Amino acid sequence: SYEEAIGGITLHAFSGTGQESERNDREAKYAAWAQPSGLSFSGSRKDELALIVADSESSSIRAVDMHSTTFGTSTLAGGDGVFAENLFAFGDADGQGRRVRFQHPLGVASGRGEFVYVADTFNNKIRRLNIKSRAVDTFAGDGTATLRDGKGKNSSFWEPGGLALSEDGRSLYVSDTNNHSIRIIDTDSQKVSTIQISLSALPGRGEADTASTVEKPLVKNRRRARIISD
């Protein structure tokens, strides 16, 4: 059902029919999504408030109009644009609106001004979307599946997933999934660095615990990394 009570708590389907596609509609209940993942509110004024959604399987970034009484949806960038059921309109291309190509983006984070940052997961990049012009550019990452600090496109990620911005919007934190690392991007300089964690410095950690954290070889896989054990 569209609304269901479980254990005294009412769960309400806010948007989507439950069918997998990239279908937009002026009414939220008639829209359809394809594995929606990351969410982020964007807009400094009430009349501009939107919920930005990383619709991963349609490889698009979409929005829910939170100012509208019916919470209509739209696609900001990526996706097919003609056939809602086509979930193969993916690739790697900057541009504007429908000309943009993502590949299974999992995370979004609304930044200062009109920008939204996108974890373009299978392209191993962090992209930047202007929600007004719908223009997208590559903010960080060269597409190579490895770990490399640097500036902008002279850095590398391996299937980045979650994103979070600092309160002042100057630091973008990236969950770099297959590198098992947390990365930081300075949103002003585009400098990418990796947070260094020393386990021996944590309470209750001794030399024996630290010595046991030995890196294991990884097998590259399009969707995940597998740990090889003896």
PDB file of C-alpha atoms in Angstrom:
ATOM      1  CA  SER A   1       0.000   0.000   0.000  1.00  0.00           C
ATOM      2  CA  TYR A   2       0.984   3.621  -0.434  1.00  0.00           C
ATOM      3  CA  GLU A   3       0.817   4.193   3.312  1.00  0.00           C
ATOM      4  CA  GLU A   4       1.330   1.505   5.929  1.00  0.00           C
ATOM      5  CA  ALA A   5       1.468   1.462   9.728  1.00  0.00           C
ATOM      6  CA  ILE A   6       4.106  -0.777  11.304  1.00  0.00           C
ATOM      7  CA  GLY A   7       4.426  -1.044  15.050  1.00  0.00           C
ATOM      8  CA  GLY A   8       2.530   2.186  15.593  1.00  0.00           C
ATOM      9  CA  ILE A   9       4.800   4.075  13.160  1.00  0.00           C
ATOM     10  CA  THR A  10       3.329   5.232   9.869  1.00  0.00           C
ATOM     11  CA  LEU A  11       5.564   4.782   6.819  1.00  0.00           C
ATOM     12  CA  HIS A  12       4.624   6.919   3.859  1.00  0.00           C
ATOM     13  CA  ALA A  13       5.947   6.543   0.308  1.00  0.00           C
ATOM     14  CA  PHE A  14       7.045  10.092  -0.400  1.00  0.00           C
ATOM     15  CA  SER A  15       7.917   9.673  -4.076  1.00  0.00           C
ATOM     16  CA  GLY A  16       7.931   6.824  -6.537  1.00  0.00           C
ATOM     17  CA  THR A  17       5.688   4.017  -7.723  1.00  0.00           C
ATOM     18  CA  GLY A  18       8.164   1.265  -6.901  1.00  0.00           C
ATOM     19  CA  GLN A  19       8.834   0.535 -10.568  1.00  0.00           C
ATOM     20  CA  GLU A  20      12.438   0.917 -11.744  1.00  0.00           C
ATOM     21  CA  SER A  21      12.758   3.701 -14.300  1.00  0.00           C
ATOM     22  CA  GLU A  22      13.698   7.346 -14.751  1.00  0.00           C
ATOM     23  CA  ARG A  23      10.187   8.724 -15.015  1.00  0.00           C
ATOM     24  CA  ASN A  24       9.458  12.296 -13.916  1.00  0.00           C
ATOM     25  CA  ASP A  25       6.041  13.673 -13.085  1.00  0.00           C
ATOM     26  CA  ARG A  26       4.472  16.768 -11.591  1.00  0.00           C
ATOM     27  CA  GLU A  27       3.125  14.536  -8.832  1.00  0.00           C
ATOM     28  CA  ALA A  28       5.582  12.611  -6.691  1.00  0.00           C
ATOM     29  CA  LYS A  29       3.443   9.489  -6.433  1.00  0.00           C
ATOM     30  CA  TYR A  30       3.542   8.993 -10.220  1.00  0.00           C
ATOM     31  CA  ALA A  31       7.298   9.417 -10.575  1.00  0.00           C
ATOM     32  CA  ALA A  32       9.636   6.429 -10.740  1.00  0.00           C
ATOM     33  CA  TRP A  33      13.216   5.956  -9.590  1.00  0.00           C
ATOM     34  CA  ALA A  34      16.012   3.514 -10.359  1.00  0.00           C
ATOM     35  CA  GLN A  35      17.952   2.642  -7.217  1.00  0.00           C
ATOM     36  CA  PRO A  36      18.021   6.147  -5.670  1.00  0.00           C
ATOM     37  CA  SER A  37      21.004   6.503  -3.350  1.00  0.00           C
ATOM     38  CA  GLY A  38      22.477   9.793  -2.093  1.00  0.00           C
ATOM     39  CA  LEU A  39      20.233  12.663  -0.987  1.00  0.00           C
ATOM     40  CA  SER A  40      20.987  16.314  -0.317  1.00  0.00           C
ATOM     41  CA  PHE A  41      18.883  19.438   0.136  1.00  0.00           C
ATOM     42  CA  SER A  42      19.784  22.382  -2.063  1.00  0.00           C
ATOM     43  CA  GLY A  43      18.564  25.978  -2.189  1.00  0.00           C
ATOM     44  CA  SER A  44      19.058  28.835   0.222  1.00  0.00           C
ATOM     45  CA  ARG A  45      15.522  30.215  -0.173  1.00  0.00           C
ATOM     46  CA  LYS A  46      12.307  28.397   0.653  1.00  0.00           C
ATOM     47  CA  ASP A  47      10.937  28.919  -2.837  1.00  0.00           C
ATOM     48  CA  GLU A  48      14.057  27.265  -4.311  1.00  0.00           C
ATOM     49  CA  LEU A  49      14.296  24.300  -1.936  1.00  0.00           C
ATOM     50  CA  ALA A  50      14.928  21.025  -3.751  1.00  0.00           C
ATOM     51  CA  LEU A  51      15.866  17.512  -2.743  1.00  0.00           C
ATOM     52  CA  ILE A  52      18.754  16.403  -4.973  1.00  0.00           C
ATOM     53  CA  VAL A  53      18.867  12.657  -5.648  1.00  0.00           C
ATOM     54  CA  ALA A  54      21.616  10.462  -7.072  1.00  0.00           C
ATOM     55  CA  ASP A  55      19.469   8.071  -9.115  1.00  0.00           C
ATOM     56  CA  SER A  56      22.211   5.533  -9.499  1.00  0.00           C
ATOM     57  CA  GLU A  57      20.861   2.909 -11.888  1.00  0.00           C
ATOM     58  CA  SER A  58      19.620   5.512 -14.374  1.00  0.00           C
ATOM     59  CA  SER A  59      23.009   7.265 -14.062  1.00  0.00           C
ATOM     60  CA  SER A  60      21.322  10.604 -13.524  1.00  0.00           C
ATOM     61  CA  ILE A  61      21.025  13.384 -10.968  1.00  0.00           C
ATOM     62  CA  ARG A  62      17.409  14.268 -10.288  1.00  0.00           C
ATOM     63  CA  ALA A  63      15.493  16.698  -8.110  1.00  0.00           C
ATOM     64  CA  VAL A  64      12.266  16.848  -6.125  1.00  0.00           C
ATOM     65  CA  ASP A  65      10.659  20.281  -5.947  1.00  0.00           C
ATOM     66  CA  MET A  66      10.086  20.724  -2.204  1.00  0.00           C
ATOM     67  CA  HIS A  67       8.317  24.042  -2.719  1.00  0.00           C
ATOM     68  CA  SER A  68       5.595  22.445  -4.837  1.00  0.00           C
ATOM     69  CA  THR A  69       2.560  20.989  -3.077  1.00  0.00           C
ATOM     70  CA  THR A  70       2.780  17.889  -5.279  1.00  0.00           C
ATOM     71  CA  PHE A  71       6.596  17.483  -5.041  1.00  0.00           C
ATOM     72  CA  GLY A  72       7.194  17.153  -8.760  1.00  0.00           C
ATOM     73  CA  THR A  73      10.412  15.627 -10.056  1.00  0.00           C
ATOM     74  CA  SER A  74      12.868  16.510 -12.823  1.00  0.00           C
ATOM     75  CA  THR A  75      16.209  15.315 -14.170  1.00  0.00           C
ATOM     76  CA  LEU A  76      19.029  17.822 -13.837  1.00  0.00           C
ATOM     77  CA  ALA A  77      21.750  15.945 -15.701  1.00  0.00           C
ATOM     78  CA  GLY A  78      22.433  12.558 -17.223  1.00  0.00           C
ATOM     79  CA  GLY A  79      19.974   9.784 -18.005  1.00  0.00           C
ATOM     80  CA  ASP A  80      18.199   9.001 -21.261  1.00  0.00           C
ATOM     81  CA  GLY A  81      15.748  11.884 -21.558  1.00  0.00           C
ATOM     82  CA  VAL A  82      13.399  10.079 -23.945  1.00  0.00           C
ATOM     83  CA  PHE A  83      12.840   6.503 -22.790  1.00  0.00           C
ATOM     84  CA  ALA A  84      12.336   6.346 -19.026  1.00  0.00           C
ATOM     85  CA  GLU A  85      12.941   2.588 -18.970  1.00  0.00           C
ATOM     86  CA  ASN A  86      16.361   2.879 -20.619  1.00  0.00           C
ATOM     87  CA  LEU A  87      18.844   2.372 -17.790  1.00  0.00           C
ATOM     88  CA  PHE A  88      21.839   2.066 -20.111  1.00  0.00           C
ATOM     89  CA  ALA A  89      22.389   5.762 -20.831  1.00  0.00           C
ATOM     90  CA  PHE A  90      25.665   5.844 -18.920  1.00  0.00           C
ATOM     91  CA  GLY A  91      29.198   6.895 -19.800  1.00  0.00           C
ATOM     92  CA  ASP A  92      31.756   9.521 -18.868  1.00  0.00           C
ATOM     93  CA  ALA A  93      31.182  12.972 -20.331  1.00  0.00           C
ATOM     94  CA  ASP A  94      31.011  16.527 -19.008  1.00  0.00           C
ATOM     95  CA  GLY A  95      28.524  18.896 -20.591  1.00  0.00           C
ATOM     96  CA  GLN A  96      25.078  20.214 -19.884  1.00  0.00           C
ATOM     97  CA  GLY A  97      21.809  18.537 -18.926  1.00  0.00           C
ATOM     98  CA  ARG A  98      21.028  15.400 -20.903  1.00  0.00           C
ATOM     99  CA  ARG A  99      24.369  15.505 -22.713  1.00  0.00           C
ATOM    100  CA  VAL A 100      26.139  14.655 -19.469  1.00  0.00           C
ATOM    101  CA  ARG A 101      27.061  11.043 -18.802  1.00  0.00           C
ATOM    102  CA  PHE A 102      27.538   9.539 -15.345  1.00  0.00           C
ATOM    103  CA  GLN A 103      28.027   5.911 -14.423  1.00  0.00           C
ATOM    104  CA  HIS A 104      26.142   4.753 -11.337  1.00  0.00           C
ATOM    105  CA  PRO A 105      26.556   7.857  -9.118  1.00  0.00           C
ATOM    106  CA  LEU A 106      25.959   7.051  -5.452  1.00  0.00           C
ATOM    107  CA  GLY A 107      26.469  10.297  -3.551  1.00  0.00           C
ATOM    108  CA  VAL A 108      25.527  13.977  -3.727  1.00  0.00           C
ATOM    109  CA  ALA A 109      26.346  16.957  -1.507  1.00  0.00           C
ATOM    110  CA  SER A 110      25.039  20.488  -1.960  1.00  0.00           C
ATOM    111  CA  GLY A 111      27.782  23.098  -1.748  1.00  0.00           C
ATOM    112  CA  ARG A 112      27.981  26.853  -1.602  1.00  0.00           C
ATOM    113  CA  GLY A 113      26.031  28.808  -4.170  1.00  0.00           C
ATOM    114  CA  GLU A 114      24.449  26.769  -6.924  1.00  0.00           C
ATOM    115  CA  PHE A 115      26.810  23.785  -6.912  1.00  0.00           C
ATOM    116  CA  VAL A 116      26.130  20.162  -6.107  1.00  0.00           C
ATOM    117  CA  TYR A 117      29.001  17.678  -5.873  1.00  0.00           C
ATOM    118  CA  VAL A 118      28.455  14.185  -7.272  1.00  0.00           C
ATOM    119  CA  ALA A 119      30.279  10.965  -6.449  1.00  0.00           C
ATOM    120  CA  ASP A 120      30.403   9.488  -9.963  1.00  0.00           C
ATOM    121  CA  THR A 121      31.151   6.073  -8.570  1.00  0.00           C
ATOM    122  CA  PHE A 122      31.932   3.786 -11.504  1.00  0.00           C
ATOM    123  CA  ASN A 123      33.821   6.581 -13.293  1.00  0.00           C
ATOM    124  CA  ASN A 124      36.064   7.032 -10.235  1.00  0.00           C
ATOM    125  CA  LYS A 125      35.478  10.783 -10.255  1.00  0.00           C
ATOM    126  CA  ILE A 126      33.952  13.638  -8.299  1.00  0.00           C
ATOM    127  CA  ARG A 127      31.822  15.802 -10.573  1.00  0.00           C
ATOM    128  CA  ARG A 128      30.335  19.261  -9.986  1.00  0.00           C
ATOM    129  CA  LEU A 129      26.836  20.233 -11.112  1.00  0.00           C
ATOM    130  CA  ASN A 130      25.494  23.769 -11.398  1.00  0.00           C
ATOM    131  CA  ILE A 131      21.813  23.284 -10.609  1.00  0.00           C
ATOM    132  CA  LYS A 132      20.841  26.519 -12.386  1.00  0.00           C
ATOM    133  CA  SER A 133      22.598  25.989 -15.719  1.00  0.00           C
ATOM    134  CA  ARG A 134      22.720  22.190 -15.327  1.00  0.00           C
ATOM    135  CA  ALA A 135      26.327  22.251 -16.495  1.00  0.00           C
ATOM    136  CA  VAL A 136      28.613  19.506 -15.180  1.00  0.00           C
ATOM    137  CA  ASP A 137      32.392  19.396 -15.012  1.00  0.00           C
ATOM    138  CA  THR A 138      34.929  17.005 -13.499  1.00  0.00           C
ATOM    139  CA  PHE A 139      35.998  18.468 -10.169  1.00  0.00           C
ATOM    140  CA  ALA A 140      38.497  15.812  -9.080  1.00  0.00           C
ATOM    141  CA  GLY A 141      39.807  12.459 -10.280  1.00  0.00           C
ATOM    142  CA  ASP A 142      41.325  11.273 -13.546  1.00  0.00           C
ATOM    143  CA  GLY A 143      39.198   8.135 -13.813  1.00  0.00           C
ATOM    144  CA  THR A 144      42.008   5.749 -12.866  1.00  0.00           C
ATOM    145  CA  ALA A 145      40.969   3.203 -10.213  1.00  0.00           C
ATOM    146  CA  THR A 146      43.715   3.854  -7.675  1.00  0.00           C
ATOM    147  CA  LEU A 147      44.597   6.138  -4.756  1.00  0.00           C
ATOM    148  CA  ARG A 148      46.519   9.285  -5.616  1.00  0.00           C
ATOM    149  CA  ASP A 149      46.470  12.648  -3.913  1.00  0.00           C
ATOM    150  CA  GLY A 150      46.882  15.763  -6.013  1.00  0.00           C
ATOM    151  CA  LYS A 151      44.922  18.667  -7.391  1.00  0.00           C
ATOM    152  CA  GLY A 152      41.705  18.314  -9.356  1.00  0.00           C
ATOM    153  CA  LYS A 153      42.118  15.930 -12.275  1.00  0.00           C
ATOM    154  CA  ASN A 154      45.641  15.060 -11.093  1.00  0.00           C
ATOM    155  CA  SER A 155      44.169  12.894  -8.342  1.00  0.00           C
ATOM    156  CA  SER A 156      42.595   9.428  -8.340  1.00  0.00           C
ATOM    157  CA  PHE A 157      39.752   7.607  -6.569  1.00  0.00           C
ATOM    158  CA  TRP A 158      38.413   4.077  -6.687  1.00  0.00           C
ATOM    159  CA  GLU A 159      34.614   3.978  -6.726  1.00  0.00           C
ATOM    160  CA  PRO A 160      33.879   6.907  -4.396  1.00  0.00           C
ATOM    161  CA  GLY A 161      30.511   6.636  -2.656  1.00  0.00           C
ATOM    162  CA  GLY A 162      29.343   8.920   0.134  1.00  0.00           C
ATOM    163  CA  LEU A 163      29.962  12.674   0.259  1.00  0.00           C
ATOM    164  CA  ALA A 164      29.704  15.201   3.094  1.00  0.00           C
ATOM    165  CA  LEU A 165      30.550  18.892   3.263  1.00  0.00           C
ATOM    166  CA  SER A 166      31.964  20.786   6.204  1.00  0.00           C
ATOM    167  CA  GLU A 167      29.738  23.467   7.709  1.00  0.00           C
ATOM    168  CA  ASP A 168      31.592  26.254   5.903  1.00  0.00           C
ATOM    169  CA  GLY A 169      31.501  24.364   2.606  1.00  0.00           C
ATOM    170  CA  ARG A 170      35.255  24.506   2.138  1.00  0.00           C
ATOM    171  CA  SER A 171      36.001  20.816   2.738  1.00  0.00           C
ATOM    172  CA  LEU A 172      34.343  17.976   0.860  1.00  0.00           C
ATOM    173  CA  TYR A 173      34.751  14.585   2.547  1.00  0.00           C
ATOM    174  CA  VAL A 174      34.714  11.557   0.269  1.00  0.00           C
ATOM    175  CA  SER A 175      34.174   7.938   1.222  1.00  0.00           C
ATOM    176  CA  ASP A 176      36.629   6.368  -1.236  1.00  0.00           C
ATOM    177  CA  THR A 177      35.109   2.915  -1.047  1.00  0.00           C
ATOM    178  CA  ASN A 178      37.557   0.547  -2.708  1.00  0.00           C
ATOM    179  CA  ASN A 179      40.573   2.446  -1.402  1.00  0.00           C
ATOM    180  CA  HIS A 180      39.189   1.983   2.122  1.00  0.00           C
ATOM    181  CA  SER A 181      39.992   5.639   2.744  1.00  0.00           C
ATOM    182  CA  ILE A 182      38.420   8.969   3.623  1.00  0.00           C
ATOM    183  CA  ARG A 183      39.586  11.699   1.295  1.00  0.00           C
ATOM    184  CA  ILE A 184      39.266  15.468   1.657  1.00  0.00           C
ATOM    185  CA  ILE A 185      38.891  17.935  -1.196  1.00  0.00           C
ATOM    186  CA  ASP A 186      39.512  21.628  -0.623  1.00  0.00           C
ATOM    187  CA  THR A 187      36.619  23.109  -2.605  1.00  0.00           C
ATOM    188  CA  ASP A 188      38.555  26.336  -3.234  1.00  0.00           C
ATOM    189  CA  SER A 189      41.869  24.908  -4.465  1.00  0.00           C
ATOM    190  CA  GLN A 190      40.571  21.431  -5.522  1.00  0.00           C
ATOM    191  CA  LYS A 191      43.472  19.876  -3.611  1.00  0.00           C
ATOM    192  CA  VAL A 192      42.796  16.232  -2.705  1.00  0.00           C
ATOM    193  CA  SER A 193      44.360  14.635   0.376  1.00  0.00           C
ATOM    194  CA  THR A 194      43.864  11.449   2.370  1.00  0.00           C
ATOM    195  CA  ILE A 195      43.087  11.362   6.074  1.00  0.00           C
ATOM    196  CA  GLN A 196      45.834   9.474   7.876  1.00  0.00           C
ATOM    197  CA  ILE A 197      44.746   7.366  10.854  1.00  0.00           C
ATOM    198  CA  SER A 198      47.253   5.819  13.226  1.00  0.00           C
ATOM    199  CA  LEU A 199      45.694   2.835  14.980  1.00  0.00           C
ATOM    200  CA  SER A 200      48.453   2.774  17.597  1.00  0.00           C
ATOM    201  CA  ALA A 201      47.348   6.230  18.720  1.00  0.00           C
ATOM    202  CA  LEU A 202      43.830   5.066  19.513  1.00  0.00           C
ATOM    203  CA  PRO A 203      42.907   4.182  23.123  1.00  0.00           C
ATOM    204  CA  GLY A 204      43.392   0.494  23.890  1.00  0.00           C
ATOM    205  CA  ARG A 205      45.555  -0.140  20.847  1.00  0.00           C
ATOM    206  CA  GLY A 206      48.922  -1.726  21.367  1.00  0.00           C
ATOM    207  CA  GLU A 207      51.757  -2.819  19.117  1.00  0.00           C
ATOM    208  CA  ALA A 208      50.192  -6.253  18.612  1.00  0.00           C
ATOM    209  CA  ASP A 209      46.941  -4.726  17.365  1.00  0.00           C
ATOM    210  CA  THR A 210      48.770  -2.342  15.062  1.00  0.00           C
ATOM    211  CA  ALA A 211      50.954  -5.088  13.637  1.00  0.00           C
ATOM    212  CA  SER A 212      47.881  -7.133  12.736  1.00  0.00           C
ATOM    213  CA  THR A 213      46.552  -4.473  10.362  1.00  0.00           C
ATOM    214  CA  VAL A 214      48.537  -5.648   7.365  1.00  0.00           C
ATOM    215  CA  GLU A 215      47.355  -4.637   3.935  1.00  0.00           C
ATOM    216  CA  LYS A 216      45.981  -7.486   1.843  1.00  0.00           C
ATOM    217  CA  PRO A 217      46.109  -7.689  -1.951  1.00  0.00           C
ATOM    218  CA  LEU A 218      42.964  -6.619  -3.747  1.00  0.00           C
ATOM    219  CA  VAL A 219      41.433  -7.921  -6.927  1.00  0.00           C
ATOM    220  CA  LYS A 220      39.975  -5.200  -9.131  1.00  0.00           C
ATOM    221  CA  ASN A 221      36.322  -5.654  -9.897  1.00  0.00           C
ATOM    222  CA  ARG A 222      33.880  -3.324 -11.635  1.00  0.00           C
ATOM    223  CA  ARG A 223      31.545  -3.282  -8.662  1.00  0.00           C
ATOM    224  CA  ARG A 224      33.673  -4.118  -5.647  1.00  0.00           C
ATOM    225  CA  ALA A 225      37.041  -5.165  -4.322  1.00  0.00           C
ATOM    226  CA  ARG A 226      37.465  -8.667  -2.897  1.00  0.00           C
ATOM    227  CA  ILE A 227      39.938  -9.464  -0.148  1.00  0.00           C
ATOM    228  CA  ILE A 228      42.127 -12.480  -0.791  1.00  0.00           C
ATOM    229  CA  SER A 229      42.878 -14.445   2.367  1.00  0.00           C
ATOM    230  CA  ASP A 230      44.998 -17.508   3.010  1.00  0.00           C
TER     231      ASP A 230
END
